[in-house]
Structures are given as structure tokens and as C-alpha cells.
Amino acid sequence: MPDHRLVTTSVVTALAPAVWGSTYLITTEFLPPDRPLLASTVRALPAGLVLLAATRVLPRGIWWARAAVLGVLNIGAFFYFLFLAAYHLPGGVAALVMTVQPMIVLLLGPLLLDARIRPVHIGACVLAVGGVALLVIRPGAGLDLVGVTAGLLGAVSMAGGMVLTKRWGRPEGVSLFAFTGWQLTAGGLFLLPVTLLSESLPDRLTWGNVGGFAYLSVIGALVAYVVWFNGLARLPALAASFLSFASPLCATVLGYFFMGQTLGPLQLLGAAGVVGAVVLAQRGTPPGGPPSDDAPTGGPPVSAAEGGPHGDDDEHQHEHGRHDAVSGLRVHPPSVTAPLTVPAARLAPPRGAAAPPAPRTPADRSVRDSAPRPPSAPPRTPPAPR
């Protein structure tokens, strides 16, 4: 992918985590208190049903199970843990806990995507975590065991969903809107019975509550996840995971403008560290060629950083061949085993073998034709009958 297209795709995809960074503000200021399951269900299920009604495409075959798994990991479980952490932790601390997600993707990559762990990725992780810590940690920031655990589980859920989305791709002929609708609906249906059994509905809803739920469903789910899955199809999984650091960055900016939080030199230094880590991760991960706008990505990534063919693989195979999986013999590609077009007279005979006769030239034929021929024997006459 050319550099300008990589930058454009990364910037557009980063808008989704930036929108998710507003979840902490919306949860604490506009939603009914202590309703993480209700908030998760209302955010996911209506948006998924709207996309299903608009596209009218359902999964087929194995994609029923895959859509359910992706819906639980990317939507259902992640939403619940995200809101649970937002209710129990300050927005900045919750965002800091969620920054372990790229590290989990880094560990899952070699197992599921045949990716390589590069030193630049480890350095980017350390730089990003340090930057977020400077950005969000303030004196008196409290830690709650339930909130920290929920944040860690949410990061694990989202990282697993990202890697499996990258591994399975999108089925052929299915639009991005339908693919997003499957996952939002599956996640919402997973949360619905748990919500009805575990939480009571609020006694009343204010217009602020309605506006908060509408924002999270339309902007935070429908629009943000279409943008996210579109970028995930075009970027390596690890590079996309680093874009999630836009979430704590956005949460800090919103806290400064709407909640009276301050930004000192340490916070600005932390913000610079986060941006530097994202840029370092993007430049340190060689991307593969981007698919077309409507083409699904039906398999593991093809970039060299994620287990695809390397640039010198074809040359290596051409020169040295490959081993057959059954016989163990070295098999060369057709370009090597094809018959040579060099004239046969130029080929040296093998050792110990007689040299082949030289081809006849026109002069040889004329000399041979002009040489006197021995007289032929007279024809034999049959004996006369007696």
C-alpha cells in the first residue's frame, strides 16, 4: 500500500477509537447509573437490527458460528466490560487499563496470523503505555479491583476479536454493512437475556439519557464499527490495534473541555508519546496490498509482517526449488524444468558417452551425391519350367 493511502486509512480508522473514547464521558454524565448491561445492549442491538434490515443478508454455513463468535468478542463481551470499567474507574484510568490490547494482539499474532514480533513493536508498546500513563494518571486517581479486572477482560476480548476478524476475513459477496450488522446483532442478542435477568430497568428516563443512548448506538456503534472494520480489512492487525490509543487521547481532551480537568507539561508529553508510538507501529509493520473497496478478505493477511510471502520467496523457489510434501524430493518450478531452446549441437555430451554425429551440411550432401556408386547386381531370373 502506498504511504499516502496507508496514512489516509490509518487516520480514518483512528476515528472509531476516538469516538469510543467519548464513552467514558457519555456514561458518567448522561446514562442512568449502574446499568452497564443495559447500556451495552441498547448500544449494540438497535444498530445491528437496522443494518440487517437495510442489507437483508444473513450468514450462511460456518459463518453463523463465526458471526456469533465475533459478535461476542468484538461487541457483546467488550461492551459490557467497557461500561463496567467506566462505571468503576475514572475515564483516564479505565483507558490506561485498556491499553494492554496491542500487547495481547502482539502475542496472539504469531499463534493465529503467523506474524513476527519485531523489536520496533515492543518499543512502540512500551512508549504507548508510558505515554498514556503520563496522560491520564493524576494525584488521587483511585483504583477499583472490579474496574481494573473489567478493563483487562475487555482488552482481551477486543484483541481476540480483532485477530479472528483478520484471520477469517469477510465472506465473499457480503458488504461491509451486512458484516457489521451480523456482529452487532449477535452481540446484542447475547447481552439481551443477561440484561433482563441481571439488571432492572430504570424507573424513568430523562432526555439526557435518551440522547446518550442514541449517541452510543448510532455514532458509537453503527458508524464507528463500519469505519473500524473497513480499516481492519486494510491494515495489519497489530498496526490497527495501536490506533486504539486514540481512545485515551480523546478521553483526556474531552475531560479537559467538559469536565474541568487540566493539561500540564506531563500530560502533553504523554500525548506526544502516544502519537509517536502509533506512528512507530505503523512504520514498523510492512503492510500488504489493500483489497478493493468491496472485496472481502477471506483468509490470513498477506503482508510479510503477518506471515505472507516475502519479496524474495519467488526468487528463492526459482533457484533452489522446493521439497515435495510427500516424496521429500526437490521439485523445481516449471520455469526451471522447461526444455531449453539452445541448439542441440552446443550441448556437451556426458562423460563416457560417444559424441553424437555432427549434422549434415549442404556441402556434405553434394559431395556424397556426386561420388560414384557401385553397380547394382543384375536381377535374378526365375528358372525355366521343366
Coordinates of N, CA, C and O in Angstrom, one line a residue, residues 72-240:
V72 N -19.7 -11.8 19.9 CA -19.5 -11.8 21.4 C -18.2 -11.1 21.7 O -18.1 -10.3 22.7
L73 N -17.1 -11.4 21.0 CA -15.8 -10.8 21.3 C -15.7 -9.3 21.0 O -15.3 -8.5 21.9
N74 N -16.1 -8.9 19.8 CA -16.0 -7.5 19.4 C -17.0 -6.6 20.0 O -16.8 -5.4 20.2
I75 N -18.2 -7.2 20.3 CA -19.3 -6.4 20.7 C -19.8 -6.7 22.1 O -19.7 -5.9 23.0
G76 N -20.4 -7.9 22.2 CA -21.1 -8.2 23.5 C -20.2 -8.1 24.7 O -20.5 -7.3 25.6
A77 N -19.2 -9.0 24.8 CA -18.3 -9.0 25.9 C -17.6 -7.7 26.1 O -17.4 -7.2 27.2
F78 N -17.1 -7.2 25.0 CA -16.3 -5.9 25.0 C -17.1 -4.8 25.5 O -16.7 -4.0 26.4
F79 N -18.4 -4.6 25.1 CA -19.2 -3.5 25.5 C -19.5 -3.6 27.0 O -19.4 -2.6 27.7
Y80 N -19.8 -4.8 27.5 CA -20.1 -5.0 28.9 C -18.9 -4.6 29.8 O -19.0 -3.9 30.7
F81 N -17.7 -5.2 29.4 CA -16.5 -4.9 30.3 C -16.2 -3.4 30.1 O -15.7 -2.8 31.1
L82 N -16.4 -2.8 29.0 CA -16.0 -1.4 28.8 C -16.9 -0.5 29.7 O -16.4 0.4 30.4
F83 N -18.2 -0.8 29.7 CA -19.1 0.0 30.6 C -18.9 -0.3 32.0 O -19.0 0.6 32.9
L84 N -18.6 -1.5 32.4 CA -18.3 -1.9 33.8 C -17.1 -1.1 34.3 O -17.1 -0.6 35.4
A85 N -16.1 -1.1 33.5 CA -14.9 -0.3 33.8 C -15.2 1.2 33.9 O -14.6 1.9 34.8
A86 N -16.0 1.7 33.0 CA -16.3 3.1 33.0 C -17.1 3.5 34.3 O -17.0 4.6 34.8
Y87 N -17.9 2.6 34.8 CA -18.7 2.9 36.0 C -17.9 2.8 37.3 O -18.2 3.5 38.3
H88 N -16.8 2.0 37.3 CA -16.0 1.8 38.5 C -14.7 2.6 38.5 O -14.0 2.6 39.5
L89 N -14.2 3.1 37.4 CA -12.9 3.8 37.3 C -13.1 5.2 36.7 O -14.0 5.4 35.9
P90 N -12.2 6.1 37.0 CA -12.2 7.3 36.3 C -11.8 7.1 34.8 O -11.2 6.1 34.5
G91 N -12.3 7.9 33.9 CA -12.2 7.7 32.5 C -10.7 7.4 32.1 O -10.4 6.5 31.3
G92 N -9.8 8.2 32.6 CA -8.4 8.1 32.2 C -7.8 6.8 32.7 O -7.1 6.1 32.0
V93 N -8.2 6.4 33.9 CA -7.6 5.1 34.5 C -8.2 3.9 33.7 O -7.5 3.0 33.4
A94 N -9.5 4.0 33.4 CA -10.1 2.9 32.5 C -9.4 2.8 31.2 O -9.1 1.7 30.7
A95 N -9.1 4.0 30.6 CA -8.4 4.0 29.3 C -7.0 3.4 29.4 O -6.5 2.7 28.5
L96 N -6.3 3.7 30.5 CA -5.0 3.2 30.7 C -5.0 1.6 30.8 O -4.1 1.0 30.2
V97 N -6.0 1.1 31.5 CA -6.1 -0.4 31.7 C -6.3 -1.0 30.3 O -5.7 -2.1 30.0
M98 N -7.1 -0.3 29.4 CA -7.4 -0.9 28.1 C -6.2 -0.9 27.2 O -6.3 -1.5 26.1
T99 N -5.1 -0.1 27.5 CA -4.0 0.0 26.6 C -3.2 -1.3 26.5 O -2.2 -1.4 25.7
V100 N -3.6 -2.4 27.2 CA -2.8 -3.6 27.1 C -3.3 -4.4 25.8 O -2.7 -5.4 25.5
Q101 N -4.3 -3.8 25.2 CA -4.8 -4.5 24.0 C -3.8 -4.8 22.9 O -3.7 -5.9 22.4
P102 N -3.0 -3.8 22.5 CA -2.0 -4.1 21.5 C -1.0 -5.1 21.9 O -0.5 -5.9 21.0
M103 N -0.7 -5.2 23.2 CA 0.3 -6.2 23.6 C -0.3 -7.6 23.5 O 0.4 -8.6 23.1
I104 N -1.6 -7.7 23.7 CA -2.3 -9.0 23.5 C -2.3 -9.4 22.1 O -2.1 -10.6 21.7
V105 N -2.6 -8.4 21.2 CA -2.6 -8.7 19.7 C -1.2 -9.1 19.3 O -1.0 -10.0 18.5
L106 N -0.2 -8.5 19.9 CA 1.2 -8.8 19.6 C 1.5 -10.3 20.0 O 2.3 -11.0 19.3
L107 N 0.9 -10.8 21.1 CA 1.2 -12.2 21.5 C 0.3 -13.2 20.7 O 0.8 -14.3 20.4
L108 N -0.9 -12.8 20.3 CA -1.8 -13.7 19.5 C -1.4 -13.7 18.1 O -1.7 -14.7 17.4
G109 N -0.7 -12.7 17.6 CA -0.3 -12.7 16.2 C 0.5 -13.9 15.7 O 0.2 -14.5 14.7
P110 N 1.6 -14.3 16.4 CA 2.3 -15.5 16.0 C 1.5 -16.8 16.0 O 1.8 -17.7 15.3
L111 N 0.5 -16.8 16.9 CA -0.3 -18.1 17.0 C -1.3 -18.2 16.0 O -1.6 -19.3 15.4
L112 N -2.0 -17.1 15.6 CA -3.1 -17.2 14.7 C -2.9 -16.5 13.3 O -3.6 -16.8 12.4
L113 N -1.9 -15.6 13.2 CA -1.6 -15.0 12.0 C -0.3 -15.2 11.4 O 0.1 -14.6 10.4
D114 N 0.5 -16.1 12.0 CA 1.9 -16.3 11.6 C 2.7 -15.0 11.5 O 3.6 -14.8 10.7
A115 N 2.4 -14.1 12.4 CA 3.1 -12.8 12.4 C 4.4 -12.9 13.2 O 4.6 -13.8 14.0
R116 N 5.3 -12.0 12.9 CA 6.6 -11.9 13.6 C 6.6 -10.8 14.6 O 6.0 -9.7 14.4
I117 N 7.1 -11.0 15.8 CA 7.3 -10.0 16.8 C 8.6 -9.3 16.5 O 9.6 -9.8 16.6
R118 N 8.5 -8.0 16.2 CA 9.6 -7.2 15.9 C 10.0 -6.3 17.1 O 9.1 -5.9 17.8
P119 N 11.3 -6.0 17.2 CA 11.7 -5.1 18.3 C 11.0 -3.8 18.3 O 10.7 -3.2 19.3
V120 N 10.7 -3.3 17.1 CA 10.0 -2.0 17.0 C 8.6 -2.0 17.6 O 8.1 -1.0 18.2
H121 N 7.9 -3.2 17.5 CA 6.6 -3.3 18.1 C 6.7 -3.3 19.6 O 5.8 -2.6 20.2
I122 N 7.7 -4.0 20.1 CA 7.8 -4.0 21.6 C 8.1 -2.5 22.1 O 7.6 -2.1 23.1
G123 N 9.0 -1.8 21.4 CA 9.3 -0.5 21.8 C 8.1 0.4 21.7 O 7.9 1.3 22.5
A124 N 7.3 0.2 20.6 CA 6.1 1.1 20.5 C 5.1 0.8 21.6 O 4.4 1.7 22.1
C125 N 5.0 -0.5 22.1 CA 4.1 -0.8 23.2 C 4.5 -0.1 24.5 O 3.7 0.5 25.2
V126 N 5.8 -0.2 24.7 CA 6.3 0.5 26.0 C 6.2 2.0 25.9 O 5.7 2.6 26.9
L127 N 6.4 2.6 24.7 CA 6.3 4.0 24.6 C 4.8 4.4 24.8 O 4.5 5.5 25.4
A128 N 3.9 3.6 24.2 CA 2.5 4.0 24.3 C 2.0 3.9 25.7 O 1.2 4.8 26.2
V129 N 2.3 2.8 26.4 CA 1.8 2.7 27.8 C 2.4 3.8 28.7 O 1.7 4.4 29.5
G130 N 3.7 4.1 28.5 CA 4.2 5.2 29.2 C 3.5 6.5 28.9 O 3.3 7.4 29.8
G131 N 3.2 6.8 27.6 CA 2.6 8.0 27.3 C 1.2 8.1 27.8 O 0.8 9.1 28.3
V132 N 0.4 7.0 27.8 CA -0.9 7.0 28.4 C -0.9 7.2 29.9 O -1.7 7.9 30.5
A133 N 0.1 6.6 30.5 CA 0.2 6.8 32.0 C 0.5 8.3 32.3 O -0.2 8.8 33.3
L134 N 1.3 8.9 31.6 CA 1.6 10.4 31.8 C 0.3 11.2 31.5 O 0.1 12.2 32.1
L135 N -0.5 10.7 30.5 CA -1.6 11.4 30.0 C -2.8 11.4 31.0 O -3.5 12.4 31.2
V136 N -3.0 10.3 31.6 CA -4.3 10.1 32.4 C -4.1 10.0 33.9 O -5.0 10.2 34.6
I137 N -2.9 9.6 34.4 CA -2.8 9.4 35.8 C -2.6 10.7 36.5 O -1.7 11.5 36.1
R138 N -3.4 11.0 37.5 CA -3.3 12.2 38.3 C -3.3 11.9 39.7 O -3.8 10.8 40.1
P139 N -2.8 12.8 40.6 CA -2.9 12.5 42.0 C -4.3 12.3 42.5 O -5.3 13.0 42.1
G140 N -4.5 11.2 43.3 CA -5.8 10.9 43.8 C -6.6 10.0 42.9 O -7.8 9.7 43.3
A141 N -6.1 9.6 41.8 CA -6.9 8.7 40.9 C -7.0 7.3 41.6 O -6.0 6.7 41.9
G142 N -8.2 6.9 41.8 CA -8.5 5.7 42.6 C -8.5 4.5 41.7 O -8.8 4.5 40.5
L143 N -8.1 3.3 42.2 CA -8.1 2.1 41.5 C -9.2 1.1 42.2 O -9.2 1.0 43.4
D144 N -10.0 0.5 41.4 CA -11.0 -0.4 41.9 C -10.8 -1.7 41.3 O -10.6 -1.8 40.0
L145 N -10.8 -2.8 42.1 CA -10.4 -4.1 41.6 C -11.4 -4.6 40.5 O -11.0 -5.1 39.5
V146 N -12.7 -4.3 40.7 CA -13.7 -4.7 39.7 C -13.5 -4.0 38.4 O -13.5 -4.5 37.3
G147 N -13.2 -2.7 38.5 CA -13.0 -1.9 37.3 C -11.7 -2.3 36.6 O -11.7 -2.4 35.3
V148 N -10.6 -2.5 37.3 CA -9.4 -2.9 36.6 C -9.6 -4.3 36.0 O -9.1 -4.5 34.8
T149 N -10.2 -5.2 36.7 CA -10.4 -6.6 36.1 C -11.3 -6.5 34.8 O -11.0 -7.1 33.8
A150 N -12.4 -5.6 34.9 CA -13.2 -5.5 33.7 C -12.5 -4.9 32.6 O -12.6 -5.3 31.4
G151 N -11.6 -3.9 32.8 CA -10.8 -3.3 31.8 C -9.9 -4.3 31.1 O -9.7 -4.3 29.9
L152 N -9.2 -5.1 31.9 CA -8.3 -6.1 31.3 C -9.1 -7.1 30.5 O -8.7 -7.5 29.4
L153 N -10.2 -7.6 31.0 CA -11.0 -8.6 30.2 C -11.6 -7.9 28.9 O -11.7 -8.6 27.9
G154 N -11.9 -6.7 29.0 CA -12.4 -6.0 27.8 C -11.3 -5.9 26.8 O -11.5 -6.1 25.6
A155 N -10.1 -5.7 27.2 CA -8.9 -5.6 26.3 C -8.7 -7.0 25.6 O -8.4 -7.1 24.4
V156 N -8.8 -8.0 26.4 CA -8.6 -9.4 25.9 C -9.6 -9.7 24.9 O -9.4 -10.3 23.8
S157 N -10.9 -9.4 25.2 CA -12.0 -9.7 24.3 C -11.8 -8.9 23.0 O -12.0 -9.5 21.9
M158 N -11.5 -7.7 23.0 CA -11.3 -6.9 21.8 C -10.1 -7.4 21.0 O -10.2 -7.5 19.7
A159 N -9.0 -7.7 21.6 CA -7.9 -8.2 20.9 C -8.2 -9.5 20.2 O -7.8 -9.7 19.1
G160 N -8.8 -10.4 20.9 CA -9.2 -11.7 20.3 C -10.1 -11.5 19.1 O -10.0 -12.2 18.1
G161 N -11.1 -10.6 19.2 CA -12.0 -10.3 18.1 C -11.2 -9.7 16.9 O -11.5 -10.1 15.8
M162 N -10.3 -8.8 17.2 CA -9.5 -8.3 16.1 C -8.7 -9.3 15.3 O -8.7 -9.4 14.1
V163 N -8.0 -10.2 16.1 CA -7.2 -11.2 15.4 C -8.0 -12.2 14.6 O -7.7 -12.5 13.5
L164 N -9.2 -12.6 15.2 CA -10.0 -13.5 14.5 C -10.7 -12.9 13.3 O -10.9 -13.5 12.2
T165 N -11.0 -11.6 13.4 CA -11.6 -10.9 12.2 C -10.6 -10.8 11.1 O -10.9 -11.0 9.9
K166 N -9.3 -10.6 11.5 CA -8.3 -10.5 10.5 C -8.0 -11.9 9.9 O -7.7 -12.1 8.7
R167 N -8.1 -13.0 10.7 CA -7.8 -14.3 10.2 C -8.9 -14.8 9.3 O -8.7 -15.4 8.2
W168 N -10.2 -14.6 9.7 CA -11.3 -15.1 8.9 C -11.7 -14.2 7.8 O -12.3 -14.7 6.8
G169 N -11.4 -12.9 7.9 CA -11.8 -12.0 6.9 C -13.3 -11.8 6.8 O -14.1 -12.0 7.8
R170 N -13.8 -11.5 5.6 CA -15.2 -11.3 5.3 C -15.7 -12.2 4.2 O -15.0 -12.3 3.2
P171 N -16.8 -12.8 4.4 CA -17.2 -13.8 3.3 C -17.4 -13.1 2.0 O -17.8 -11.9 1.9
E172 N -17.2 -13.8 0.9 CA -17.3 -13.3 -0.4 C -18.7 -12.9 -0.7 O -19.7 -13.6 -0.4
G173 N -18.9 -11.7 -1.3 CA -20.2 -11.2 -1.7 C -20.9 -10.5 -0.6 O -22.1 -10.1 -0.8
V174 N -20.4 -10.4 0.6 CA -21.1 -9.8 1.7 C -20.5 -8.4 1.9 O -19.3 -8.2 2.0
S175 N -21.4 -7.4 2.0 CA -20.9 -6.0 2.1 C -20.5 -5.7 3.5 O -20.7 -6.5 4.5
L176 N -19.7 -4.6 3.7 CA -19.2 -4.2 5.0 C -20.4 -3.9 6.0 O -20.3 -4.2 7.2
F177 N -21.5 -3.4 5.5 CA -22.6 -3.0 6.3 C -23.3 -4.3 6.9 O -23.6 -4.4 8.0
A178 N -23.4 -5.3 6.0 CA -24.0 -6.6 6.4 C -23.1 -7.3 7.4 O -23.6 -7.8 8.5
F179 N -21.8 -7.3 7.2 CA -20.9 -7.9 8.1 C -20.9 -7.2 9.5 O -20.8 -7.9 10.5
T180 N -21.0 -5.9 9.5 CA -21.1 -5.2 10.8 C -22.4 -5.5 11.5 O -22.4 -5.7 12.7
G181 N -23.5 -5.5 10.7 CA -24.8 -5.8 11.3 C -24.8 -7.2 11.9 O -25.5 -7.4 12.9
W182 N -24.2 -8.2 11.3 CA -24.2 -9.5 11.9 C -23.6 -9.5 13.3 O -24.1 -10.0 14.3
Q183 N -22.4 -8.8 13.4 CA -21.7 -8.8 14.7 C -22.5 -8.0 15.8 O -22.6 -8.4 16.9
L184 N -23.0 -6.8 15.4 CA -23.8 -6.0 16.3 C -25.0 -6.7 16.8 O -25.4 -6.7 18.0
T185 N -25.7 -7.4 15.9 CA -26.9 -8.2 16.3 C -26.5 -9.3 17.2 O -27.2 -9.6 18.2
A186 N -25.5 -10.1 16.8 CA -25.1 -11.2 17.6 C -24.7 -10.8 19.0 O -25.1 -11.4 20.0
G187 N -23.9 -9.7 19.1 CA -23.5 -9.2 20.4 C -24.7 -8.7 21.2 O -24.8 -9.0 22.4
G188 N -25.7 -8.0 20.6 CA -26.8 -7.6 21.3 C -27.7 -8.7 21.8 O -28.3 -8.7 22.9
L189 N -27.9 -9.7 20.9 CA -28.7 -10.9 21.3 C -28.0 -11.6 22.5 O -28.7 -12.2 23.3
F190 N -26.7 -11.7 22.5 CA -26.0 -12.3 23.6 C -26.2 -11.6 24.9 O -26.4 -12.2 26.0
L191 N -26.3 -10.2 24.8 CA -26.5 -9.4 26.0 C -27.9 -9.3 26.5 O -28.1 -9.1 27.7
L192 N -28.9 -9.5 25.6 CA -30.3 -9.2 26.0 C -30.8 -10.1 27.1 O -31.3 -9.5 28.1
P193 N -30.7 -11.4 27.1 CA -31.2 -12.2 28.2 C -30.5 -11.9 29.5 O -31.1 -11.9 30.6
V194 N -29.2 -11.7 29.4 CA -28.4 -11.4 30.6 C -28.8 -10.1 31.2 O -28.9 -10.0 32.4
T195 N -29.1 -9.1 30.4 CA -29.6 -7.8 30.9 C -30.9 -8.0 31.6 O -31.2 -7.4 32.7
L196 N -31.9 -8.7 30.9 CA -33.2 -8.8 31.5 C -33.2 -9.6 32.8 O -34.0 -9.3 33.7
L197 N -32.3 -10.5 33.0 CA -32.2 -11.3 34.2 C -31.4 -10.7 35.3 O -31.6 -11.0 36.5
S198 N -30.4 -9.8 34.9 CA -29.5 -9.3 35.9 C -29.7 -7.9 36.3 O -29.3 -7.5 37.4
E199 N -30.3 -7.1 35.5 CA -30.5 -5.6 35.8 C -32.0 -5.3 35.7 O -32.7 -5.8 34.9
S200 N -32.4 -4.4 36.5 CA -33.7 -3.8 36.5 C -33.7 -2.6 35.6 O -32.7 -1.8 35.5
L201 N -34.8 -2.3 34.9 CA -34.9 -1.1 34.1 C -35.0 0.1 35.0 O -35.6 0.1 36.1
P202 N -34.5 1.2 34.5 CA -34.6 2.5 35.3 C -36.0 2.9 35.4 O -36.9 2.6 34.6
D203 N -36.3 3.5 36.6 CA -37.7 4.0 36.8 C -38.2 5.0 35.8 O -39.3 5.0 35.4
R204 N -37.3 5.9 35.4 CA -37.6 6.9 34.4 C -36.4 7.2 33.6 O -35.3 7.0 34.0
L205 N -36.6 7.7 32.4 CA -35.6 8.2 31.5 C -35.7 9.6 31.2 O -36.8 10.1 30.9
T206 N -34.6 10.3 31.4 CA -34.6 11.8 31.0 C -34.2 11.9 29.6 O -33.8 11.0 28.9
W207 N -34.4 13.1 29.1 CA -34.0 13.4 27.7 C -32.5 13.3 27.5 O -32.0 12.9 26.5
G208 N -31.7 13.6 28.6 CA -30.3 13.3 28.6 C -29.9 11.9 28.4 O -29.0 11.5 27.7
N209 N -30.7 11.0 29.1 CA -30.5 9.6 29.0 C -30.8 9.1 27.5 O -30.0 8.3 27.0
V210 N -31.9 9.6 27.0 CA -32.3 9.2 25.6 C -31.2 9.6 24.6 O -30.8 8.9 23.7
G211 N -30.7 10.9 24.8 CA -29.7 11.4 23.9 C -28.4 10.6 24.0 O -27.7 10.3 23.0
G212 N -28.0 10.2 25.3 CA -26.8 9.4 25.5 C -26.9 8.1 24.8 O -26.0 7.6 24.1
F213 N -28.1 7.4 25.0 CA -28.2 6.1 24.4 C -28.2 6.2 22.8 O -27.7 5.4 22.1
A214 N -28.9 7.2 22.3 CA -28.9 7.4 20.8 C -27.5 7.7 20.3 O -27.1 7.1 19.2
Y215 N -26.7 8.5 21.0 CA -25.4 8.7 20.5 C -24.5 7.5 20.5 O -23.8 7.2 19.5
L216 N -24.6 6.7 21.6 CA -23.8 5.5 21.7 C -24.2 4.4 20.6 O -23.4 3.7 20.1
S217 N -25.5 4.4 20.3 CA -26.0 3.4 19.3 C -25.7 3.8 17.9 O -25.2 3.0 17.1
V218 N -26.0 5.1 17.5 CA -25.8 5.5 16.1 C -24.4 5.8 15.8 O -23.8 5.3 14.9
I219 N -23.7 6.7 16.6 CA -22.4 7.1 16.4 C -21.4 6.1 16.9 O -20.4 5.7 16.2
G220 N -21.6 5.7 18.2 CA -20.6 4.9 18.9 C -20.6 3.4 18.4 O -19.6 2.7 18.6
A221 N -21.7 3.0 17.8 CA -21.7 1.6 17.3 C -21.9 1.5 15.8 O -21.0 1.0 15.1
L222 N -22.9 2.0 15.3 CA -23.2 1.8 13.8 C -22.1 2.4 13.0 O -21.5 1.8 12.2
V223 N -21.9 3.7 13.2 CA -20.9 4.4 12.3 C -19.5 4.0 12.7 O -18.7 3.7 11.8
A224 N -19.2 4.0 14.0 CA -17.8 3.7 14.4 C -17.4 2.3 14.0 O -16.2 2.1 13.5
Y225 N -18.2 1.3 14.1 CA -17.8 -0.1 13.7 C -17.7 -0.3 12.2 O -16.9 -1.1 11.8
V226 N -18.5 0.4 11.4 CA -18.3 0.3 10.0 C -17.0 0.9 9.6 O -16.2 0.3 8.8
V227 N -16.6 2.0 10.2 CA -15.3 2.6 9.9 C -14.2 1.7 10.4 O -13.2 1.5 9.8
W228 N -14.4 1.1 11.6 CA -13.3 0.2 12.2 C -13.1 -1.1 11.4 O -12.0 -1.4 11.1
F229 N -14.2 -1.8 11.0 CA -14.0 -3.0 10.2 C -13.5 -2.7 8.8 O -12.7 -3.5 8.3
N230 N -13.8 -1.6 8.3 CA -13.2 -1.2 7.0 C -11.7 -1.0 7.1 O -11.0 -1.5 6.2
G231 N -11.3 -0.3 8.1 CA -9.8 -0.1 8.3 C -9.1 -1.4 8.7 O -8.0 -1.7 8.2
L232 N -9.8 -2.3 9.5 CA -9.1 -3.5 9.9 C -8.9 -4.4 8.7 O -8.0 -5.2 8.7
A233 N -9.8 -4.3 7.7 CA -9.6 -5.2 6.5 C -8.4 -4.7 5.6 O -7.9 -5.5 4.8
R234 N -7.9 -3.5 5.8 CA -6.9 -2.9 5.0 C -5.6 -2.7 5.7 O -4.5 -2.6 5.1
L235 N -5.6 -2.8 7.1 CA -4.4 -2.6 7.8 C -4.0 -3.9 8.5 O -4.8 -4.7 8.8
P236 N -2.7 -4.1 8.8 CA -2.3 -5.3 9.6 C -2.9 -5.2 11.0 O -3.1 -4.1 11.5
A237 N -3.2 -6.3 11.6 CA -3.9 -6.3 12.9 C -3.2 -5.5 13.9 O -3.8 -4.8 14.7
L238 N -1.8 -5.7 14.0 CA -1.1 -5.0 15.1 C -1.1 -3.5 14.8 O -1.2 -2.7 15.8
A239 N -0.9 -3.1 13.6 CA -0.9 -1.6 13.3 C -2.3 -1.0 13.6 O -2.4 0.1 14.1
A240 N -3.4 -1.8 13.3 CA -4.7 -1.3 13.7 C -4.9 -1.2 15.2 O -5.6 -0.3 15.7

